[in-house]
Amino acid sequence: MFKEKTIRGVILLGVMGMLLGSGLAGGKEPAQELLQAEKPQTEVQLEANVEGEVVYPQDKMEMAHPTHSPKIVLEKMAIVVTKNDKEIKKIFVKDTEECSEVLDELKKKGLEKDEKVEVEEIKSPKIKFVNESGKVIKEILLSNPGSDKWAIHIKNAKKPHPRLKEPHLIEEVLTRDAVVSKNKTNAVIIETISEALVPETEEEEKAMDGTDAGFLGTKSFIKYLDAFGNIIWEKQTPQNMVAGSVKISDDGEVIAFLQGYVMGGLAEEEPGEKLLVYNKKGQELFKLPDKREDNYHNLRLENISPSGKYLGVAGSIGYGKGRKDFTLFYNTQTKKFWSTNENYRVVNLMDNGQCRVGYRDAKKGTKWINLKEYLGD
């Protein structure tokens, strides 16, 4: 019996690292004998998935006497306090930055005798929505890159597909990640669904072996939610592009993310990489670039100021001898942007326009820039 092979590894690199590729060279099309000859570029109609979501019933009596403000809790890491080897407190945090802040607070308060603090990674990370009574009303499972929980699901099923002549065994992979605003009132969830052929015969296996010929398509769904887990708006990436590198202002008013090409067919005018910025109503505030011919690549969403007034993105334009590095700053209120010819690391970005940047050559250190001089107040 032949060994089943898929391009799962390629999909994992494309959708879980949240690191967007820079090349536009497409991968091979699915094995040609399986394709519908008359529609080789038919777009895959992928739909957002709600698997891994749990909604809990609410107590109307408790809701009538609220004791808390509704909030969103992102559980990716946990700080565990023990005493005499028994757990006495567990504090969930969303990332290493928040983890450091909590550890500093615990250090300031001081530990009692025989108390110890440890940091543990959550094997099955979740995003939870907590109501005014302090009860969890909804929780959504997230992917855990680098573990056996890296995908929400990996399903193999024989089914029809718009790009295939007849039903075939197809592997579907769903991954999910989330970012929460600092005030815990809004969240952005990114779900990415990818599909690939699973060889059913030794001939198909041989044709696909070592190639990405079995790749059928991928797409990301970007969802903006309120503190109760309601979806306020949803966006989709173009076919065969994935979203990542999400930044959200402290109050959830401004949302920025990158989208990048993975493999397969891509619309002719669609840039291989793009920065997109929206407000909480889902209205587009800014995008870069407009078309593929602009040749932007290696984009990095560097930073966003606390209110979302300013944001910084770095990258390159052009290739070879004509390549130019840049860092671009944008004011979401004045709608002005300013670009430098340096590829900075944006270390600090403040609402008053003060910005500390670092050079790629660490020996050059850092410097401060007053963005008000270029972008207005």
Short mmCIF file of C-alpha atoms in Angstrom, two decimals:
data_model
loop_
_atom_site.label_atom_id
_atom_site.label_comp_id
_atom_site.label_asym_id
_atom_site.label_seq_id
_atom_site.Cartn_x
_atom_site.Cartn_y
_atom_site.Cartn_z
CA MET A 1 0.00 0.00 0.00
CA PHE A 2 1.44 3.36 -0.94
CA LYS A 3 2.16 5.96 1.73
CA GLU A 4 -0.18 8.97 1.79
CA LYS A 5 1.59 12.28 1.29
CA THR A 6 0.31 15.85 1.45
CA ILE A 7 1.79 19.33 1.36
CA ARG A 8 0.79 19.92 4.99
CA GLY A 9 4.28 21.16 5.83
CA VAL A 10 4.07 23.85 3.18
CA ILE A 11 0.63 24.88 4.40
CA LEU A 12 1.92 25.05 7.99
CA LEU A 13 4.75 27.38 6.98
CA GLY A 14 2.34 29.56 5.06
CA VAL A 15 -0.46 29.96 7.58
CA MET A 16 0.89 29.43 11.07
CA GLY A 17 4.17 31.32 11.21
CA MET A 18 2.36 34.59 10.40
CA LEU A 19 5.50 35.40 8.39
CA LEU A 20 4.49 36.55 4.95
CA GLY A 21 6.41 35.35 1.89
CA SER A 22 8.02 37.78 -0.53
CA GLY A 23 8.11 35.86 -3.81
CA LEU A 24 5.33 35.84 -6.36
CA ALA A 25 6.36 32.72 -8.21
CA GLY A 26 3.37 30.40 -8.11
CA GLY A 27 3.50 26.71 -7.26
CA LYS A 28 2.50 23.93 -9.61
CA GLU A 29 -1.16 23.39 -10.40
CA PRO A 30 -2.88 20.22 -9.14
CA ALA A 31 -2.09 17.14 -11.22
CA GLN A 32 -3.45 18.14 -14.63
CA GLU A 33 -5.31 14.92 -15.27
CA LEU A 34 -7.52 15.71 -12.26
CA LEU A 35 -8.37 19.27 -13.26
CA GLN A 36 -11.37 20.65 -15.06
CA ALA A 37 -9.72 21.76 -18.29
CA GLU A 38 -12.27 24.48 -18.96
CA LYS A 39 -11.88 26.15 -15.52
CA PRO A 40 -8.23 25.76 -14.41
CA GLN A 41 -8.29 28.98 -12.36
CA THR A 42 -11.68 28.55 -10.66
CA GLU A 43 -11.52 30.11 -7.22
CA VAL A 44 -11.93 27.73 -4.30
CA GLN A 45 -15.08 28.65 -2.36
CA LEU A 46 -13.71 28.23 1.15
CA GLU A 47 -16.00 29.16 4.03
CA ALA A 48 -15.18 30.34 7.53
CA ASN A 49 -15.39 27.61 10.15
CA VAL A 50 -16.71 27.77 13.73
CA GLU A 51 -15.31 24.44 14.89
CA GLY A 52 -13.84 24.62 18.39
CA GLU A 53 -16.37 27.23 19.56
CA VAL A 54 -18.38 26.65 22.74
CA VAL A 55 -21.27 28.92 23.80
CA TYR A 56 -22.45 28.68 27.40
CA PRO A 57 -26.00 29.45 28.65
CA GLN A 58 -26.38 32.67 30.66
CA ASP A 59 -28.18 33.08 33.96
CA LYS A 60 -30.74 35.89 33.55
CA MET A 61 -30.79 36.58 37.31
CA GLU A 62 -27.02 37.06 37.37
CA MET A 63 -27.17 39.27 34.28
CA ALA A 64 -29.63 41.55 36.09
CA HIS A 65 -26.99 42.31 38.73
CA PRO A 66 -23.72 42.93 36.89
CA THR A 67 -20.56 42.98 38.98
CA HIS A 68 -17.94 43.29 36.24
CA SER A 69 -17.38 44.88 32.86
CA PRO A 70 -17.49 42.35 30.01
CA LYS A 71 -14.03 41.40 28.86
CA ILE A 72 -12.04 39.12 26.59
CA VAL A 73 -9.35 36.85 27.99
CA LEU A 74 -6.69 35.35 25.73
CA GLU A 75 -5.19 32.24 27.31
CA LYS A 76 -1.88 31.38 25.65
CA MET A 77 0.42 31.30 28.66
CA ALA A 78 -0.11 30.97 32.40
CA ILE A 79 1.76 32.22 35.45
CA VAL A 80 1.38 29.68 38.22
CA VAL A 81 2.00 30.57 41.87
CA THR A 82 2.57 27.61 44.18
CA LYS A 83 3.11 27.27 47.91
CA ASN A 84 4.65 24.12 49.31
CA ASP A 85 4.28 22.67 45.79
CA LYS A 86 0.51 23.29 45.73
CA GLU A 87 -1.04 25.63 43.19
CA ILE A 88 -2.66 28.66 44.85
CA LYS A 89 -3.08 30.98 41.87
CA LYS A 90 -3.01 30.79 38.07
CA ILE A 91 -2.93 33.96 35.96
CA PHE A 92 -3.56 33.61 32.23
CA VAL A 93 -1.73 35.98 29.88
CA LYS A 94 -1.88 36.52 26.12
CA ASP A 95 1.83 36.88 25.28
CA THR A 96 5.37 37.26 26.61
CA GLU A 97 4.93 41.04 27.01
CA GLU A 98 1.94 40.69 29.32
CA CYS A 99 3.71 37.82 31.07
CA SER A 100 6.67 40.10 31.87
CA GLU A 101 4.32 42.81 33.18
CA VAL A 102 2.56 40.38 35.53
CA LEU A 103 5.85 38.92 36.74
CA ASP A 104 7.12 42.44 37.50
CA GLU A 105 3.96 43.15 39.51
CA LEU A 106 4.37 39.94 41.49
CA LYS A 107 8.00 40.82 42.12
CA LYS A 108 7.04 44.27 43.45
CA LYS A 109 4.42 42.81 45.80
CA GLY A 110 6.82 40.13 46.94
CA LEU A 111 6.22 36.44 47.54
CA GLU A 112 5.44 34.82 50.84
CA LYS A 113 7.64 32.16 52.31
CA ASP A 114 7.64 28.89 50.34
CA GLU A 115 5.87 30.54 47.36
CA LYS A 116 7.24 29.94 43.88
CA VAL A 117 6.35 31.29 40.45
CA GLU A 118 6.50 29.34 37.21
CA VAL A 119 5.46 30.13 33.64
CA GLU A 120 3.75 27.42 31.64
CA GLU A 121 2.58 27.26 28.05
CA ILE A 122 -1.08 26.41 27.49
CA LYS A 123 -1.27 23.30 25.31
CA SER A 124 -4.75 24.18 24.02
CA PRO A 125 -4.87 28.00 23.92
CA LYS A 126 -8.29 29.66 23.93
CA ILE A 127 -9.94 33.02 23.67
CA LYS A 128 -12.72 33.48 26.23
CA PHE A 129 -15.53 36.01 26.45
CA VAL A 130 -16.59 36.89 30.00
CA ASN A 131 -19.89 38.65 30.80
CA GLU A 132 -20.78 41.27 33.41
CA SER A 133 -21.26 38.56 36.05
CA GLY A 134 -17.75 37.23 35.54
CA LYS A 135 -18.98 34.07 33.79
CA VAL A 136 -17.50 32.71 30.56
CA ILE A 137 -20.22 32.92 27.90
CA LYS A 138 -18.16 31.76 24.93
CA GLU A 139 -14.75 30.23 24.30
CA ILE A 140 -12.97 29.54 21.03
CA LEU A 141 -10.10 27.12 20.59
CA LEU A 142 -6.91 28.47 19.02
CA SER A 143 -4.02 26.77 17.23
CA ASN A 144 -0.76 26.09 19.05
CA PRO A 145 2.13 26.38 16.55
CA GLY A 146 4.99 23.98 17.11
CA SER A 147 2.85 21.36 18.84
CA ASP A 148 0.48 18.57 17.87
CA LYS A 149 -2.30 21.15 18.39
CA TRP A 150 -1.05 23.38 15.54
CA ALA A 151 -4.30 22.86 13.61
CA ILE A 152 -7.90 23.09 14.83
CA HIS A 153 -8.66 20.22 12.51
CA ILE A 154 -7.12 18.16 9.72
CA LYS A 155 -9.87 16.38 7.83
CA ASN A 156 -9.65 13.96 4.93
CA ALA A 157 -12.81 13.48 2.92
CA LYS A 158 -13.71 12.44 -0.60
CA LYS A 159 -15.75 15.25 -2.09
CA PRO A 160 -16.33 17.27 -5.26
CA HIS A 161 -14.28 20.36 -5.91
CA PRO A 162 -14.77 23.13 -8.49
CA ARG A 163 -11.27 22.59 -9.86
CA LEU A 164 -11.54 18.82 -10.23
CA LYS A 165 -13.30 16.65 -12.80
CA GLU A 166 -14.69 14.27 -10.20
CA PRO A 167 -14.82 13.80 -6.40
CA HIS A 168 -11.42 13.15 -4.87
CA LEU A 169 -9.85 12.64 -1.44
CA ILE A 170 -9.04 16.11 -0.12
CA GLU A 171 -7.28 17.19 3.05
CA GLU A 172 -8.65 20.32 4.72
CA VAL A 173 -6.59 22.12 7.36
CA LEU A 174 -8.04 24.80 9.63
CA THR A 175 -5.82 27.03 11.78
CA ARG A 176 -6.86 29.89 14.05
CA ASP A 177 -5.12 32.68 15.94
CA ALA A 178 -6.31 35.73 17.87
CA VAL A 179 -5.21 39.16 19.13
CA VAL A 180 -7.00 41.10 21.90
CA SER A 181 -7.01 44.86 22.53
CA LYS A 182 -5.27 45.98 25.71
CA ASN A 183 -8.56 47.11 27.28
CA LYS A 184 -9.95 43.62 26.54
CA THR A 185 -13.08 44.88 24.78
CA ASN A 186 -12.32 43.73 21.22
CA ALA A 187 -10.53 40.89 19.47
CA VAL A 188 -9.36 39.96 16.01
CA ILE A 189 -9.55 36.28 15.07
CA ILE A 190 -7.87 34.96 11.94
CA GLU A 191 -9.00 31.62 10.57
CA THR A 192 -7.12 30.12 7.65
CA ILE A 193 -8.45 27.18 5.65
CA SER A 194 -6.24 25.29 3.21
CA GLU A 195 -7.07 22.36 0.92
CA ALA A 196 -4.83 19.84 -0.81
CA LEU A 197 -5.26 16.64 -2.78
CA VAL A 198 -4.44 13.37 -1.06
CA PRO A 199 -3.05 10.82 -3.58
CA GLU A 200 -5.37 7.87 -4.05
CA THR A 201 -3.15 5.82 -6.33
CA GLU A 202 0.56 5.17 -6.65
CA GLU A 203 0.54 7.07 -9.94
CA GLU A 204 -0.90 10.16 -8.24
CA GLU A 205 1.55 9.82 -5.38
CA LYS A 206 4.46 9.67 -7.82
CA ALA A 207 3.18 12.73 -9.71
CA MET A 208 2.82 14.77 -6.50
CA ASP A 209 5.89 13.53 -4.62
CA GLY A 210 8.25 16.38 -3.76
CA THR A 211 6.01 19.00 -5.39
CA ASP A 212 3.15 21.28 -4.42
CA ALA A 213 1.05 19.95 -7.30
CA GLY A 214 -1.65 18.80 -4.89
CA PHE A 215 -2.30 22.28 -3.53
CA LEU A 216 -5.89 23.41 -4.17
CA GLY A 217 -6.14 26.70 -2.34
CA THR A 218 -5.96 28.69 0.87
CA LYS A 219 -7.70 31.74 2.27
CA SER A 220 -7.89 33.66 5.55
CA PHE A 221 -10.96 35.07 7.26
CA ILE A 222 -10.35 38.10 9.49
CA LYS A 223 -13.06 38.58 12.13
CA TYR A 224 -13.47 41.55 14.45
CA LEU A 225 -15.42 40.74 17.64
CA ASP A 226 -16.82 42.65 20.61
CA ALA A 227 -16.54 41.69 24.28
CA PHE A 228 -19.55 39.35 24.02
CA GLY A 229 -18.08 37.36 21.14
CA ASN A 230 -20.30 38.93 18.48
CA ILE A 231 -18.72 39.33 15.05
CA ILE A 232 -18.86 43.05 14.16
CA TRP A 233 -17.31 42.61 10.72
CA GLU A 234 -15.44 40.06 8.66
CA LYS A 235 -12.94 40.37 5.80
CA GLN A 236 -11.43 37.77 3.49
CA THR A 237 -8.04 37.65 1.85
CA PRO A 238 -7.82 37.10 -1.91
CA GLN A 239 -7.48 33.48 -3.00
CA ASN A 240 -4.14 31.87 -2.00
CA MET A 241 -3.18 34.65 0.40
CA VAL A 242 -3.09 34.44 4.20
CA ALA A 243 -3.35 37.12 6.89
CA GLY A 244 -1.08 37.66 9.88
CA SER A 245 1.04 40.11 11.89
CA VAL A 246 -2.08 41.68 13.42
CA LYS A 247 -1.81 44.88 15.46
CA ILE A 248 -4.76 46.40 17.32
CA SER A 249 -4.90 49.70 19.21
CA ASP A 250 -5.36 49.60 22.99
CA ASP A 251 -9.02 50.59 22.69
CA GLY A 252 -9.72 48.36 19.68
CA GLU A 253 -10.47 51.35 17.42
CA VAL A 254 -7.77 50.65 14.81
CA ILE A 255 -6.85 47.26 13.35
CA ALA A 256 -3.91 46.61 11.03
CA PHE A 257 -2.61 43.41 9.47
CA LEU A 258 -0.54 42.06 6.61
CA GLN A 259 -1.64 39.61 3.98
CA GLY A 260 0.77 37.61 1.85
CA TYR A 261 0.84 35.15 -1.00
CA VAL A 262 1.49 31.47 -0.27
CA MET A 263 1.33 29.51 -3.55
CA GLY A 264 -0.99 28.66 -6.42
CA GLY A 265 -2.86 31.07 -8.67
CA LEU A 266 -3.08 34.76 -7.79
CA ALA A 267 -5.23 37.47 -9.37
CA GLU A 268 -3.20 39.37 -11.96
CA GLU A 269 -3.25 42.78 -10.27
CA GLU A 270 -3.10 41.51 -6.67
CA PRO A 271 0.13 42.45 -4.83
CA GLY A 272 1.99 39.54 -3.31
CA GLU A 273 2.04 41.39 0.01
CA LYS A 274 -0.19 44.12 1.38
CA LEU A 275 -0.76 46.18 4.51
CA LEU A 276 -4.43 46.81 5.39
CA VAL A 277 -5.75 49.16 8.09
CA TYR A 278 -9.40 49.32 9.24
CA ASN A 279 -11.41 51.09 11.92
CA LYS A 280 -13.78 49.29 14.29
CA LYS A 281 -16.64 49.78 11.81
CA GLY A 282 -14.73 47.80 9.19
CA GLN A 283 -14.02 50.87 7.05
CA GLU A 284 -10.68 50.85 5.26
CA LEU A 285 -8.32 53.57 6.49
CA PHE A 286 -5.18 52.74 4.52
CA LYS A 287 -3.61 50.11 2.30
CA LEU A 288 -0.17 49.60 0.81
CA PRO A 289 0.51 48.93 -2.04
CA ASP A 290 -2.33 49.44 -4.54
CA LYS A 291 -1.08 47.11 -7.27
CA ARG A 292 1.50 44.39 -7.89
CA GLU A 293 3.57 46.60 -10.18
CA ASP A 294 4.61 48.70 -7.17
CA ASN A 295 6.89 45.77 -6.20
CA TYR A 296 6.58 46.03 -2.41
CA HIS A 297 7.96 43.01 -0.56
CA ASN A 298 9.39 41.86 2.78
CA LEU A 299 6.73 43.95 4.55
CA ARG A 300 6.84 44.03 8.35
CA LEU A 301 4.15 45.69 10.45
CA GLU A 302 6.52 47.18 12.99
CA ASN A 303 4.36 48.98 15.54
CA ILE A 304 1.14 50.86 16.30
CA SER A 305 0.69 53.66 18.85
CA PRO A 306 -1.63 53.03 21.83
CA SER A 307 -4.66 54.82 20.29
CA GLY A 308 -3.86 53.68 16.77
CA LYS A 309 -3.10 57.25 15.67
CA TYR A 310 0.27 56.27 14.22
CA LEU A 311 1.58 53.06 12.72
CA GLY A 312 4.88 52.04 11.16
CA VAL A 313 5.62 49.49 8.46
CA ALA A 314 8.99 48.57 6.95
CA GLY A 315 10.03 46.68 3.84
CA SER A 316 11.56 46.95 0.40
CA ILE A 317 10.58 48.21 -3.05
CA GLY A 318 11.99 46.67 -6.21
CA TYR A 319 14.59 43.98 -6.74
CA GLY A 320 18.26 43.65 -7.58
CA LYS A 321 20.23 46.87 -8.04
CA GLY A 322 17.02 48.91 -8.03
CA ARG A 323 15.92 47.66 -4.62
CA LYS A 324 15.24 50.32 -1.99
CA ASP A 325 14.53 49.74 1.69
CA PHE A 326 12.05 51.95 3.53
CA THR A 327 10.10 52.58 6.71
CA LEU A 328 6.72 54.23 6.28
CA PHE A 329 4.73 55.98 9.01
CA TYR A 330 1.02 56.73 8.70
CA ASN A 331 -1.29 59.02 10.67
CA THR A 332 -4.77 57.46 10.71
CA GLN A 333 -6.32 60.80 11.71
CA THR A 334 -4.72 63.21 9.23
CA LYS A 335 -4.48 60.49 6.54
CA LYS A 336 -0.90 61.53 5.85
CA PHE A 337 2.09 59.24 5.42
CA TRP A 338 5.83 59.77 5.44
CA SER A 339 8.47 57.37 4.16
CA THR A 340 12.20 57.19 4.89
CA ASN A 341 14.92 55.38 3.00
CA GLU A 342 15.99 53.50 6.14
CA ASN A 343 14.73 50.06 7.15
CA TYR A 344 14.16 50.77 10.85
CA ARG A 345 12.99 48.71 13.77
CA VAL A 346 10.22 50.79 15.35
CA VAL A 347 10.93 50.26 19.03
CA ASN A 348 8.52 52.79 20.55
CA LEU A 349 5.60 54.60 18.90
CA MET A 350 3.64 57.10 20.98
CA ASP A 351 0.42 59.04 20.43
CA ASN A 352 2.26 62.35 20.87
CA GLY A 353 4.28 61.58 17.73
CA GLN A 354 7.48 60.62 19.51
CA CYS A 355 9.00 57.53 17.91
CA ARG A 356 12.16 55.64 18.81
CA VAL A 357 13.68 53.65 15.98
CA GLY A 358 16.61 51.29 15.80
CA TYR A 359 18.93 50.60 12.92
CA ARG A 360 19.30 47.11 11.47
CA ASP A 361 22.96 47.45 12.31
CA ALA A 362 22.70 47.25 16.10
CA LYS A 363 26.02 49.07 16.49
CA LYS A 364 24.33 52.27 15.27
CA GLY A 365 21.96 52.18 18.23
CA THR A 366 18.63 54.04 18.27
CA LYS A 367 17.31 57.55 17.71
CA TRP A 368 14.10 59.52 18.30
CA ILE A 369 11.92 60.97 15.53
CA ASN A 370 9.12 63.52 16.00
CA LEU A 371 6.44 62.32 13.57
CA LYS A 372 4.39 65.49 14.05
CA GLU A 373 6.92 67.29 11.85
CA TYR A 374 5.98 65.02 8.95
CA LEU A 375 2.43 63.83 9.64
CA GLY A 376 0.78 66.63 11.58
CA ASP A 377 -0.80 66.55 15.01
#
